Amino acid sequence: MTEQLIIAGERRDAVEGATFTVTEPATGQPLAEVAKASPADVDLAVGLATTAFADGRGTWARTSATLRGRVLYRVAELLREREDLIATAEARGAGHPIGDARWEVGAAAGTFEYYAGAANKHFGSVVPVQDAGLDVVLREPVGPVGLIVPWNFPLLIACWKLAPALACGNPVILKPASLTPLTALLLGDVLVDAGVPADQVYVLPGPGGVIGDALVSDHRTAKISFTGETATGASILKASADHIARVSLELGGKSASIVFADADIAKAATDAPMSVFGNAGQDCCARSRILVQRPAYDEFVEAFVAATKAIVVGDPLDAATEMGPMVSAGQRQTSLDYLEIGTGEGARHVSGGEVPDGPGFYLHPAVVVDVDNSMRIAREEIFGPVASILPFDTEEDAIRISNDSDYGLSGSLWTGSATKAIRVAKSLRTGTLSVNTNRSVRFEAPFGGYKKSGLGRELGMGAMDAYTEVKNVFFSEED
Ligand code: NDP
């Protein structure tokens, strides 16, 4: 059976009838056959979404924000009710351990609950201008939005975009990654079943270079929100330039975790492995550069390696699994290549990096030490389970090394000194920083990157700004 795409809330075949095969990372075998959208489907979807939006006079745009919020609460409820189905699809389709996949469904529901509450709390203002009259600032939905997402957190990242876009009254056209389209389609069904008007909902699996580009280039697409590689983000900026689409970009990272010698080293070292190896290292926030102050370096490395060896790598559907397979053979090969590059550059590969016998795209988490920040493994995003540990001497060194990167997405800081934490936090060029923890993302707070890690911010109330236009209306009181 083919998984059909979603046009105006309805499951249907692609216009040209083409399909493609999705592979299960744990087995390397075909998992599903999925309808493959072409530019004709994009044209159809954007056309219908534009008609449904009707220059802001469409039903969803005009529905009261309170009612829109109620529908989004129902989306959250349905996500929780369908947790088994969706989490299993995410585990099989993306290789996420089932416990993580269940957490992801809960976080997706939490995101919808947040924006359900936000819907009627995001509004304009009255400005005290000098002219006689009333100056009112309105917030209006921007129009059809193209939401392009990667394969590493297929469900959650889609929800970070869908929930605020819908809360603001926009029609949504979701383009999932070709490796992982299954939960995006289930999510599309949830939106319609929850009561989002069918003509607002479109999910188009298909090749990004073809249909992603068609979606971005279409002058009727008012806004693009993209998460993926920096190079793709740059091409999207160019393709959307002619029609001045609103664009937000969440891109790659090469984040640093800085561990000062005055930190709780045992805690930092046991916490750090999953900050790199969570989701098999396929995480834009992965702290893949771990900077450790020299007096604590040996102790940290020993504890880090021990904690890494204890990570349970295995079948994503086994509840005991902490790290599943990588998403594809190609992604695994990239990590293996970087391990070779790193040792070739003089770093020491001290643990992991084995490919186990048997099917699937598994790779044991690898630790490379004595890395220098000039090496390619410290500069380029690997997007796999390879941790680089770098020694440093002074606070100034830590700041300099951490900031010496094209990226600036995330990072951590471990220290027992509050004043040092404040000083260093203020000096780091990164969009998200966690002190004495490695968790990066909270849906109530802004998330995004400095430098080549992105443009704009997702999550928090700020995301509501990103899906609205500002209109200033002045009512004269002169006769
Ligand atoms: P890609 O940039 O390759 O793909 C992301 C999405 O864009 C996919 O849906 C892809 O489709 C589509 N796409 C590809 N080419 C184009 C194009 N020319 N125009 C429009 N859309 C296109 O990224 P990956 O899927 O490989 O994801 C990994 C990357 O995402 C990493 O660099 C990671 O750091 C980053 N990322 C960033 C996050 C953040 O919040 N900052 C969060 C998660 C990941 P298709 O799959 O069909 O190629």
Short mmCIF file of C-alpha atoms and ligand atoms in Angstrom, two decimals:
data_model
loop_
_atom_site.label_atom_id
_atom_site.label_comp_id
_atom_site.label_asym_id
_atom_site.label_seq_id
_atom_site.Cartn_x
_atom_site.Cartn_y
_atom_site.Cartn_z
CA MET A 1 0.00 0.00 0.00
CA THR A 2 1.25 3.48 -0.86
CA GLU A 3 1.24 6.29 1.70
CA GLN A 4 -0.50 9.08 -0.19
CA LEU A 5 0.35 12.75 0.14
CA ILE A 6 -2.08 15.28 1.60
CA ILE A 7 -3.65 18.00 -0.52
CA ALA A 8 -6.32 20.21 1.04
CA GLY A 9 -6.62 17.77 3.92
CA GLU A 10 -7.20 14.76 1.68
CA ARG A 11 -4.99 11.77 1.07
CA ARG A 12 -4.36 11.37 -2.65
CA ASP A 13 -1.82 10.11 -5.16
CA ALA A 14 0.76 12.45 -6.60
CA VAL A 15 -0.37 14.16 -9.82
CA GLU A 16 2.15 12.17 -11.86
CA GLY A 17 1.45 8.96 -9.91
CA ALA A 18 5.11 8.46 -8.92
CA THR A 19 6.19 6.85 -5.64
CA PHE A 20 9.45 6.28 -3.75
CA THR A 21 10.63 3.75 -1.19
CA VAL A 22 11.42 4.63 2.42
CA THR A 23 14.06 2.43 4.10
CA GLU A 24 14.01 1.31 7.74
CA PRO A 25 17.35 2.32 9.34
CA ALA A 26 17.35 -0.64 11.76
CA THR A 27 17.07 -3.25 9.01
CA GLY A 28 18.17 -1.54 5.82
CA GLN A 29 14.99 -2.98 4.27
CA PRO A 30 12.08 -1.18 2.57
CA LEU A 31 9.60 0.16 5.12
CA ALA A 32 6.99 1.96 3.02
CA GLU A 33 6.14 3.17 -0.45
CA VAL A 34 5.26 6.88 -0.45
CA ALA A 35 3.67 9.14 -3.07
CA LYS A 36 6.35 11.35 -4.60
CA ALA A 37 5.23 14.92 -5.18
CA SER A 38 6.42 16.81 -8.25
CA PRO A 39 6.26 20.53 -9.07
CA ALA A 40 2.71 19.90 -10.33
CA ASP A 41 1.66 18.92 -6.79
CA VAL A 42 3.40 22.01 -5.38
CA ASP A 43 1.56 24.18 -7.89
CA LEU A 44 -1.74 22.56 -6.92
CA ALA A 45 -1.08 22.87 -3.17
CA VAL A 46 0.12 26.46 -3.25
CA GLY A 47 -2.77 27.42 -5.52
CA LEU A 48 -5.38 25.86 -3.23
CA ALA A 49 -3.71 27.30 -0.12
CA THR A 50 -3.68 30.75 -1.72
CA THR A 51 -7.37 30.49 -2.55
CA ALA A 52 -8.14 29.25 0.98
CA PHE A 53 -6.21 32.15 2.49
CA ALA A 54 -8.08 34.61 0.26
CA ASP A 55 -5.79 37.54 1.06
CA GLY A 56 -6.47 37.09 4.75
CA ARG A 57 -10.24 36.84 4.32
CA GLY A 58 -10.34 33.02 4.36
CA THR A 59 -12.13 31.10 7.10
CA TRP A 60 -9.08 30.04 9.15
CA ALA A 61 -7.48 33.48 9.00
CA ARG A 62 -10.79 35.01 10.12
CA THR A 63 -11.55 32.37 12.76
CA SER A 64 -11.20 33.92 16.20
CA ALA A 65 -7.80 33.29 17.75
CA THR A 66 -9.56 31.70 20.74
CA LEU A 67 -11.24 29.14 18.51
CA ARG A 68 -8.00 28.46 16.63
CA GLY A 69 -6.38 27.83 20.00
CA ARG A 70 -9.12 25.34 20.89
CA VAL A 71 -8.45 23.40 17.69
CA LEU A 72 -4.73 23.31 18.50
CA TYR A 73 -5.50 21.89 21.97
CA ARG A 74 -7.40 19.12 20.17
CA VAL A 75 -4.32 18.49 17.99
CA ALA A 76 -2.30 17.98 21.18
CA GLU A 77 -4.92 15.59 22.57
CA LEU A 78 -4.98 13.53 19.39
CA LEU A 79 -1.19 13.35 19.31
CA ARG A 80 -1.22 11.91 22.82
CA GLU A 81 -4.06 9.50 21.95
CA ARG A 82 -2.10 8.27 18.91
CA GLU A 83 1.24 8.05 20.70
CA ASP A 84 1.72 4.31 20.03
CA LEU A 85 1.12 4.68 16.31
CA ILE A 86 3.21 7.83 15.85
CA ALA A 87 6.09 6.85 18.14
CA THR A 88 6.40 3.46 16.46
CA ALA A 89 6.43 5.13 13.03
CA GLU A 90 9.17 7.52 14.22
CA ALA A 91 11.21 4.69 15.74
CA ARG A 92 10.99 2.60 12.58
CA GLY A 93 11.26 5.46 10.11
CA ALA A 94 14.00 7.54 11.75
CA GLY A 95 15.70 4.93 13.97
CA HIS A 96 14.87 6.76 17.22
CA PRO A 97 14.84 4.58 20.35
CA ILE A 98 11.19 4.02 21.21
CA GLY A 99 11.54 5.81 24.57
CA ASP A 100 12.88 8.89 22.77
CA ALA A 101 10.15 8.62 20.14
CA ARG A 102 7.49 8.58 22.86
CA TRP A 103 9.13 11.62 24.46
CA GLU A 104 9.08 13.30 21.03
CA VAL A 105 5.33 12.75 20.67
CA GLY A 106 4.82 14.28 24.14
CA ALA A 107 7.02 17.25 23.23
CA ALA A 108 5.10 17.67 19.96
CA ALA A 109 1.83 17.74 21.91
CA GLY A 110 3.37 20.19 24.40
CA THR A 111 4.34 22.48 21.52
CA PHE A 112 0.76 22.52 20.25
CA GLU A 113 -0.55 23.19 23.76
CA TYR A 114 1.83 26.14 24.11
CA TYR A 115 0.69 27.71 20.83
CA ALA A 116 -2.95 26.87 21.57
CA GLY A 117 -2.54 29.13 24.61
CA ALA A 118 -0.52 31.68 22.65
CA ALA A 119 -3.10 32.10 19.87
CA ASN A 120 -5.20 34.75 21.65
CA LYS A 121 -2.31 36.30 23.57
CA HIS A 122 -0.44 37.60 20.57
CA PHE A 123 -1.91 40.86 19.36
CA GLY A 124 -1.07 44.36 18.25
CA SER A 125 -1.07 47.63 20.16
CA VAL A 126 -2.19 51.23 20.22
CA VAL A 127 0.59 53.77 19.63
CA PRO A 128 0.47 57.25 21.23
CA VAL A 129 1.28 59.24 18.07
CA GLN A 130 1.43 63.04 17.86
CA ASP A 131 -1.34 63.39 15.25
CA ALA A 132 -4.96 63.66 16.39
CA GLY A 133 -6.54 60.22 16.02
CA LEU A 134 -5.94 56.62 16.86
CA ASP A 135 -2.91 54.65 15.70
CA VAL A 136 -3.46 50.90 15.86
CA VAL A 137 -0.94 48.13 15.14
CA LEU A 138 -2.52 44.92 13.87
CA ARG A 139 -0.95 41.48 13.60
CA GLU A 140 -2.21 39.60 10.56
CA PRO A 141 -1.43 36.13 9.21
CA VAL A 142 1.29 36.24 6.57
CA GLY A 143 -0.30 33.83 4.05
CA PRO A 144 0.55 30.35 2.73
CA VAL A 145 3.67 29.14 4.52
CA GLY A 146 6.14 26.53 3.23
CA LEU A 147 7.62 24.48 6.07
CA ILE A 148 10.67 22.42 5.05
CA VAL A 149 12.07 20.03 7.64
CA PRO A 150 15.02 17.62 7.98
CA TRP A 151 15.10 13.94 8.87
CA ASN A 152 16.69 14.02 12.31
CA PHE A 153 13.58 14.96 14.36
CA PRO A 154 10.91 14.63 11.68
CA LEU A 155 7.89 14.99 13.95
CA LEU A 156 9.09 17.54 16.47
CA ILE A 157 10.67 20.07 14.12
CA ALA A 158 7.53 19.97 11.94
CA CYS A 159 5.45 20.81 15.05
CA TRP A 160 7.72 23.73 16.00
CA LYS A 161 6.70 25.28 12.68
CA LEU A 162 3.13 24.05 12.22
CA ALA A 163 1.85 25.06 15.65
CA PRO A 164 2.72 28.81 15.55
CA ALA A 165 1.92 29.04 11.82
CA LEU A 166 -1.57 27.66 12.42
CA ALA A 167 -2.07 29.63 15.63
CA CYS A 168 -1.55 32.80 13.58
CA GLY A 169 -4.13 31.76 10.95
CA ASN A 170 -1.94 30.62 8.03
CA PRO A 171 -2.42 27.69 5.62
CA VAL A 172 0.50 25.25 5.97
CA ILE A 173 2.41 23.32 3.30
CA LEU A 174 4.76 20.85 4.98
CA LYS A 175 7.65 19.32 3.02
CA PRO A 176 9.20 16.46 5.07
CA ALA A 177 12.66 15.03 4.38
CA SER A 178 12.66 12.23 1.83
CA LEU A 179 14.28 9.82 4.30
CA THR A 180 11.53 10.30 6.91
CA PRO A 181 8.12 11.33 5.55
CA LEU A 182 5.90 8.94 7.54
CA THR A 183 5.21 10.84 10.76
CA ALA A 184 4.66 14.10 8.82
CA LEU A 185 1.79 12.37 7.00
CA LEU A 186 0.35 11.05 10.27
CA LEU A 187 0.62 14.57 11.64
CA GLY A 188 -1.29 15.95 8.65
CA ASP A 189 -4.11 13.49 9.40
CA VAL A 190 -4.12 14.64 13.04
CA LEU A 191 -4.48 18.30 12.03
CA VAL A 192 -7.51 17.58 9.88
CA ASP A 193 -9.10 15.22 12.41
CA ALA A 194 -8.64 17.87 15.11
CA GLY A 195 -10.60 20.42 13.11
CA VAL A 196 -8.05 22.50 11.20
CA PRO A 197 -10.04 23.26 8.02
CA ALA A 198 -9.00 20.79 5.32
CA ASP A 199 -8.12 23.51 2.82
CA GLN A 200 -5.36 24.75 5.17
CA VAL A 201 -3.42 21.44 5.30
CA TYR A 202 -0.87 20.13 2.76
CA VAL A 203 1.90 17.55 3.24
CA LEU A 204 4.15 16.92 0.24
CA PRO A 205 6.89 14.27 0.43
CA GLY A 206 9.33 14.42 -2.50
CA PRO A 207 12.85 15.41 -3.49
CA GLY A 208 13.94 18.68 -1.87
CA GLY A 209 16.03 19.87 -4.81
CA VAL A 210 12.90 19.66 -6.98
CA ILE A 211 9.76 20.25 -4.93
CA GLY A 212 11.39 22.12 -2.04
CA ASP A 213 12.85 24.46 -4.60
CA ALA A 214 9.47 24.78 -6.39
CA LEU A 215 7.79 25.65 -3.08
CA VAL A 216 10.41 28.26 -2.20
CA SER A 217 10.43 29.82 -5.68
CA ASP A 218 6.65 30.09 -5.96
CA HIS A 219 5.77 33.77 -5.56
CA ARG A 220 2.52 32.81 -3.80
CA THR A 221 4.45 31.24 -0.90
CA ALA A 222 4.48 34.13 1.55
CA LYS A 223 6.87 32.66 4.08
CA ILE A 224 9.42 29.85 4.22
CA SER A 225 10.55 28.29 7.45
CA PHE A 226 13.42 25.90 6.84
CA THR A 227 15.48 23.61 9.02
CA GLY A 228 18.41 21.78 7.49
CA GLU A 229 21.93 22.19 6.23
CA THR A 230 23.57 25.60 5.98
CA ALA A 231 24.26 25.13 2.25
CA THR A 232 20.59 24.36 1.56
CA GLY A 233 19.59 27.38 3.66
CA ALA A 234 21.80 29.60 1.50
CA SER A 235 20.20 28.26 -1.69
CA ILE A 236 16.73 28.89 -0.21
CA LEU A 237 17.62 32.50 0.55
CA LYS A 238 18.63 32.96 -3.09
CA ALA A 239 15.57 31.18 -4.51
CA SER A 240 13.19 33.25 -2.38
CA ALA A 241 14.91 36.56 -3.09
CA ASP A 242 12.99 37.51 -6.25
CA HIS A 243 9.62 37.55 -4.52
CA ILE A 244 11.01 38.72 -1.15
CA ALA A 245 9.45 35.81 0.76
CA ARG A 246 9.79 36.01 4.52
CA VAL A 247 12.43 33.42 5.43
CA SER A 248 13.57 31.87 8.68
CA LEU A 249 16.41 29.38 8.75
CA GLU A 250 17.51 26.90 11.41
CA LEU A 251 20.80 25.49 10.18
CA GLY A 252 23.79 23.43 11.23
CA GLY A 253 25.94 23.63 14.33
CA LYS A 254 29.30 22.69 15.81
CA SER A 255 28.52 23.48 19.39
CA ALA A 256 30.98 23.51 22.26
CA SER A 257 30.57 22.28 25.79
CA ILE A 258 33.06 24.07 28.06
CA VAL A 259 34.01 22.19 31.20
CA PHE A 260 35.98 24.24 33.74
CA ALA A 261 38.11 22.46 36.32
CA ASP A 262 35.94 23.87 39.13
CA ALA A 263 32.83 22.09 37.77
CA ASP A 264 31.33 18.89 39.15
CA ILE A 265 33.50 16.82 36.79
CA ALA A 266 31.81 13.49 37.51
CA LYS A 267 28.40 14.98 36.67
CA ALA A 268 29.67 16.83 33.59
CA ALA A 269 31.42 13.73 32.26
CA THR A 270 28.47 11.38 32.72
CA ASP A 271 26.03 13.92 31.28
CA ALA A 272 28.14 14.85 28.26
CA PRO A 273 28.00 11.62 26.19
CA MET A 274 24.28 11.86 25.42
CA SER A 275 24.74 15.54 24.51
CA VAL A 276 26.78 14.27 21.56
CA PHE A 277 25.41 10.78 20.99
CA GLY A 278 21.69 11.39 21.57
CA ASN A 279 19.81 10.55 18.36
CA ALA A 280 23.03 8.84 17.20
CA GLY A 281 24.74 12.24 17.03
CA GLN A 282 22.27 13.47 14.42
CA ASP A 283 21.33 16.54 16.37
CA CYS A 284 21.97 20.13 15.32
CA CYS A 285 22.60 20.99 18.99
CA ALA A 286 25.10 18.15 19.54
CA ARG A 287 27.96 19.36 21.73
CA SER A 288 30.46 17.66 19.46
CA ARG A 289 33.37 19.86 20.65
CA ILE A 290 33.99 19.27 24.33
CA LEU A 291 36.50 21.73 25.77
CA VAL A 292 37.97 20.59 29.09
CA GLN A 293 40.28 22.66 31.30
CA ARG A 294 43.63 20.95 31.57
CA PRO A 295 43.71 20.13 35.33
CA ALA A 296 40.48 18.13 34.92
CA TYR A 297 41.25 16.77 31.44
CA ASP A 298 42.41 13.21 32.22
CA GLU A 299 39.73 12.63 34.85
CA PHE A 300 37.05 13.89 32.45
CA VAL A 301 38.24 11.80 29.50
CA GLU A 302 38.35 8.63 31.58
CA ALA A 303 34.81 9.15 32.95
CA PHE A 304 33.47 10.24 29.54
CA VAL A 305 34.82 7.13 27.81
CA ALA A 306 33.41 4.88 30.55
CA ALA A 307 29.97 6.52 30.28
CA THR A 308 30.10 6.25 26.48
CA LYS A 309 30.88 2.54 26.60
CA ALA A 310 27.83 2.04 28.82
CA ILE A 311 25.42 3.46 26.20
CA VAL A 312 23.09 0.70 25.01
CA VAL A 313 23.16 0.64 21.19
CA GLY A 314 20.48 -1.48 19.58
CA ASP A 315 17.06 -2.08 18.11
CA PRO A 316 15.00 1.12 18.31
CA LEU A 317 11.90 -0.87 19.25
CA ASP A 318 13.61 -2.35 22.33
CA ALA A 319 12.73 -0.22 25.37
CA ALA A 320 16.28 -0.64 26.77
CA THR A 321 17.92 0.96 23.72
CA GLU A 322 19.56 4.36 24.27
CA MET A 323 21.04 4.81 20.80
CA GLY A 324 19.55 3.40 17.62
CA PRO A 325 20.95 3.17 14.10
CA MET A 326 21.94 6.16 12.01
CA VAL A 327 19.37 7.25 9.46
CA SER A 328 21.21 5.92 6.39
CA ALA A 329 24.29 4.09 5.22
CA GLY A 330 25.55 7.35 3.70
CA GLN A 331 25.24 9.25 6.97
CA ARG A 332 27.17 6.48 8.77
CA GLN A 333 29.89 6.52 6.13
CA THR A 334 30.32 10.28 6.63
CA SER A 335 31.02 9.69 10.33
CA LEU A 336 33.51 6.92 9.54
CA ASP A 337 35.24 9.23 7.05
CA TYR A 338 35.55 11.96 9.69
CA LEU A 339 37.08 9.49 12.14
CA GLU A 340 39.78 8.77 9.57
CA ILE A 341 40.24 12.47 8.83
CA GLY A 342 40.62 13.21 12.55
CA THR A 343 43.26 10.56 13.18
CA GLY A 344 45.01 11.66 9.97
CA GLU A 345 45.15 15.18 11.42
CA GLY A 346 46.79 13.89 14.60
CA ALA A 347 43.89 13.42 17.02
CA ARG A 348 43.68 10.22 19.09
CA HIS A 349 40.70 7.92 18.50
CA VAL A 350 40.36 6.23 21.89
CA SER A 351 37.02 4.46 21.85
CA GLY A 352 34.06 3.30 19.71
CA GLY A 353 33.54 3.79 16.00
CA GLU A 354 32.90 0.08 15.33
CA VAL A 355 30.30 -1.03 12.80
CA PRO A 356 28.56 -4.06 14.36
CA ASP A 357 27.85 -7.17 12.28
CA GLY A 358 24.34 -7.55 10.96
CA PRO A 359 21.79 -5.41 9.14
CA GLY A 360 20.97 -1.76 9.76
CA PHE A 361 23.02 1.43 9.86
CA TYR A 362 24.51 1.06 13.36
CA LEU A 363 27.71 2.71 14.53
CA HIS A 364 29.12 2.60 18.07
CA PRO A 365 29.70 6.07 19.55
CA ALA A 366 33.27 7.21 18.98
CA VAL A 367 35.51 9.36 21.17
CA VAL A 368 38.45 11.32 19.76
CA VAL A 369 40.76 13.18 22.15
CA ASP A 370 43.60 15.71 21.98
CA VAL A 371 41.74 17.46 19.19
CA ASP A 372 42.90 20.90 18.07
CA ASN A 373 40.28 23.42 17.00
CA SER A 374 41.99 23.89 13.63
CA MET A 375 41.25 20.26 12.66
CA ARG A 376 38.38 19.50 10.30
CA ILE A 377 36.66 17.28 12.89
CA ALA A 378 36.48 20.36 15.15
CA ARG A 379 35.30 22.73 12.43
CA GLU A 380 32.83 20.78 10.28
CA GLU A 381 29.47 19.44 11.32
CA ILE A 382 29.71 15.63 11.31
CA PHE A 383 26.08 14.93 12.25
CA GLY A 384 27.01 11.53 13.63
CA PRO A 385 28.20 9.89 16.88
CA VAL A 386 31.73 11.32 16.97
CA ALA A 387 32.79 13.35 20.03
CA SER A 388 35.93 15.50 19.91
CA ILE A 389 37.56 16.43 23.23
CA LEU A 390 39.90 19.44 23.30
CA PRO A 391 42.06 20.64 26.21
CA PHE A 392 42.26 24.33 27.16
CA ASP A 393 44.14 26.38 29.77
CA THR A 394 42.46 29.69 30.61
CA GLU A 395 38.97 31.19 30.55
CA GLU A 396 40.08 33.40 27.65
CA ASP A 397 41.21 30.30 25.73
CA ALA A 398 37.86 28.61 26.27
CA ILE A 399 35.96 31.65 24.94
CA ARG A 400 38.29 32.06 21.96
CA ILE A 401 38.16 28.39 20.95
CA SER A 402 34.41 28.15 21.42
CA ASN A 403 33.77 31.26 19.30
CA ASP A 404 36.26 30.20 16.64
CA SER A 405 33.61 28.48 14.51
CA ASP A 406 31.46 29.32 11.51
CA TYR A 407 28.50 28.15 13.56
CA GLY A 408 26.82 29.45 16.71
CA LEU A 409 23.78 27.35 17.51
CA SER A 410 24.05 25.87 20.95
CA GLY A 411 26.48 25.04 23.75
CA SER A 412 27.02 24.28 27.41
CA LEU A 413 29.05 25.70 30.21
CA TRP A 414 30.04 23.70 33.31
CA THR A 415 31.46 25.56 36.29
CA GLY A 416 31.00 25.87 40.04
CA SER A 417 31.38 29.65 39.87
CA ALA A 418 28.30 31.79 39.21
CA THR A 419 30.34 34.87 38.36
CA LYS A 420 32.42 32.94 35.85
CA ALA A 421 29.25 31.48 34.33
CA ILE A 422 27.84 35.00 33.83
CA ARG A 423 31.11 36.34 32.38
CA VAL A 424 31.59 33.48 29.95
CA ALA A 425 27.92 33.21 28.96
CA LYS A 426 28.00 36.90 27.95
CA SER A 427 31.12 36.30 25.82
CA LEU A 428 29.92 33.32 23.76
CA ARG A 429 28.55 33.87 20.25
CA THR A 430 25.80 31.28 20.29
CA GLY A 431 22.01 31.40 20.17
CA THR A 432 21.36 28.91 22.96
CA LEU A 433 23.49 28.15 25.99
CA SER A 434 22.89 25.81 28.93
CA VAL A 435 24.74 26.24 32.22
CA ASN A 436 25.48 23.06 34.20
CA THR A 437 23.16 21.05 31.96
CA ASN A 438 23.11 20.00 28.34
CA ARG A 439 19.46 20.42 27.48
CA SER A 440 19.07 23.03 24.73
CA VAL A 441 15.48 23.43 23.77
CA ARG A 442 12.40 24.51 25.69
CA PHE A 443 9.37 25.30 23.57
CA GLU A 444 8.53 28.34 25.72
CA ALA A 445 11.89 30.00 24.94
CA PRO A 446 13.48 31.23 21.70
CA PHE A 447 15.70 28.81 19.81
CA GLY A 448 18.04 29.53 16.89
CA GLY A 449 21.53 30.36 15.84
CA TYR A 450 24.17 33.04 15.42
CA LYS A 451 26.38 33.17 12.33
CA LYS A 452 25.90 30.32 9.83
CA SER A 453 23.57 28.51 12.22
CA GLY A 454 20.53 30.42 11.14
CA LEU A 455 18.35 33.43 10.63
CA GLY A 456 15.52 34.27 13.01
CA ARG A 457 14.30 32.27 15.99
CA GLU A 458 11.77 29.50 16.49
CA LEU A 459 9.67 28.69 19.55
CA GLY A 460 8.54 31.00 22.32
CA MET A 461 6.19 33.91 21.65
CA GLY A 462 8.69 35.30 19.12
CA ALA A 463 7.67 32.59 16.66
CA MET A 464 4.24 34.23 16.49
CA ASP A 465 5.93 37.36 15.12
CA ALA A 466 7.59 35.25 12.43
CA TYR A 467 4.24 34.03 11.08
CA THR A 468 2.49 37.42 11.03
CA GLU A 469 2.72 40.73 9.21
CA VAL A 470 2.48 44.03 11.06
CA LYS A 471 -0.12 46.50 9.81
CA ASN A 472 -0.27 50.04 11.12
CA VAL A 473 -3.67 51.74 10.77
CA PHE A 474 -4.23 55.39 11.63
CA PHE A 475 -7.78 56.68 12.21
CA SER A 476 -7.94 60.45 11.90
CA GLU A 477 -10.22 62.29 14.29
CA GLU A 478 -10.09 65.50 12.29
CA ASP A 479 -13.42 66.53 10.73
P1 NDP B 1 19.04 19.18 4.13
O1 NDP B 1 19.32 20.63 4.04
O2 NDP B 1 19.69 18.27 3.16
O3 NDP B 1 17.47 18.91 3.97
C1 NDP B 1 16.52 19.53 4.79
C2 NDP B 1 15.21 19.61 4.04
O4 NDP B 1 15.36 20.46 2.91
C3 NDP B 1 14.72 18.27 3.49
O5 NDP B 1 13.33 18.23 3.53
C4 NDP B 1 15.22 18.33 2.06
O6 NDP B 1 14.52 17.48 1.19
C5 NDP B 1 14.98 19.78 1.74
N1 NDP B 1 15.78 20.31 0.62
C6 NDP B 1 16.93 19.82 0.10
N2 NDP B 1 17.36 20.62 -0.91
C7 NDP B 1 16.47 21.64 -1.01
C8 NDP B 1 16.37 22.78 -1.85
N3 NDP B 1 17.26 23.06 -2.80
N4 NDP B 1 15.32 23.63 -1.68
C9 NDP B 1 14.40 23.39 -0.72
N5 NDP B 1 14.44 22.31 0.10
C10 NDP B 1 15.46 21.45 -0.03
O7 NDP B 1 19.34 18.76 5.62
P2 NDP B 1 19.25 17.31 6.25
O8 NDP B 1 17.90 16.73 6.01
O9 NDP B 1 20.44 16.55 5.80
O10 NDP B 1 19.33 17.63 7.80
C11 NDP B 1 20.52 17.74 8.49
C12 NDP B 1 20.91 19.18 8.68
O11 NDP B 1 19.89 19.88 9.35
C13 NDP B 1 22.14 19.35 9.55
O12 NDP B 1 23.02 20.29 8.99
C14 NDP B 1 21.59 19.88 10.86
O13 NDP B 1 22.48 20.61 11.61
C15 NDP B 1 20.44 20.68 10.39
N6 NDP B 1 19.49 20.84 11.47
C16 NDP B 1 19.36 22.07 12.08
C17 NDP B 1 18.50 22.25 13.13
C18 NDP B 1 18.33 23.58 13.77
O14 NDP B 1 17.31 23.80 14.41
N7 NDP B 1 19.25 24.50 13.64
C19 NDP B 1 17.70 21.16 13.67
C20 NDP B 1 17.89 19.91 12.96
C21 NDP B 1 18.76 19.79 11.90
P3 NDP B 1 15.11 16.01 0.85
O15 NDP B 1 15.11 15.25 2.12
O16 NDP B 1 14.13 15.49 -0.13
O17 NDP B 1 16.48 16.20 0.28
#
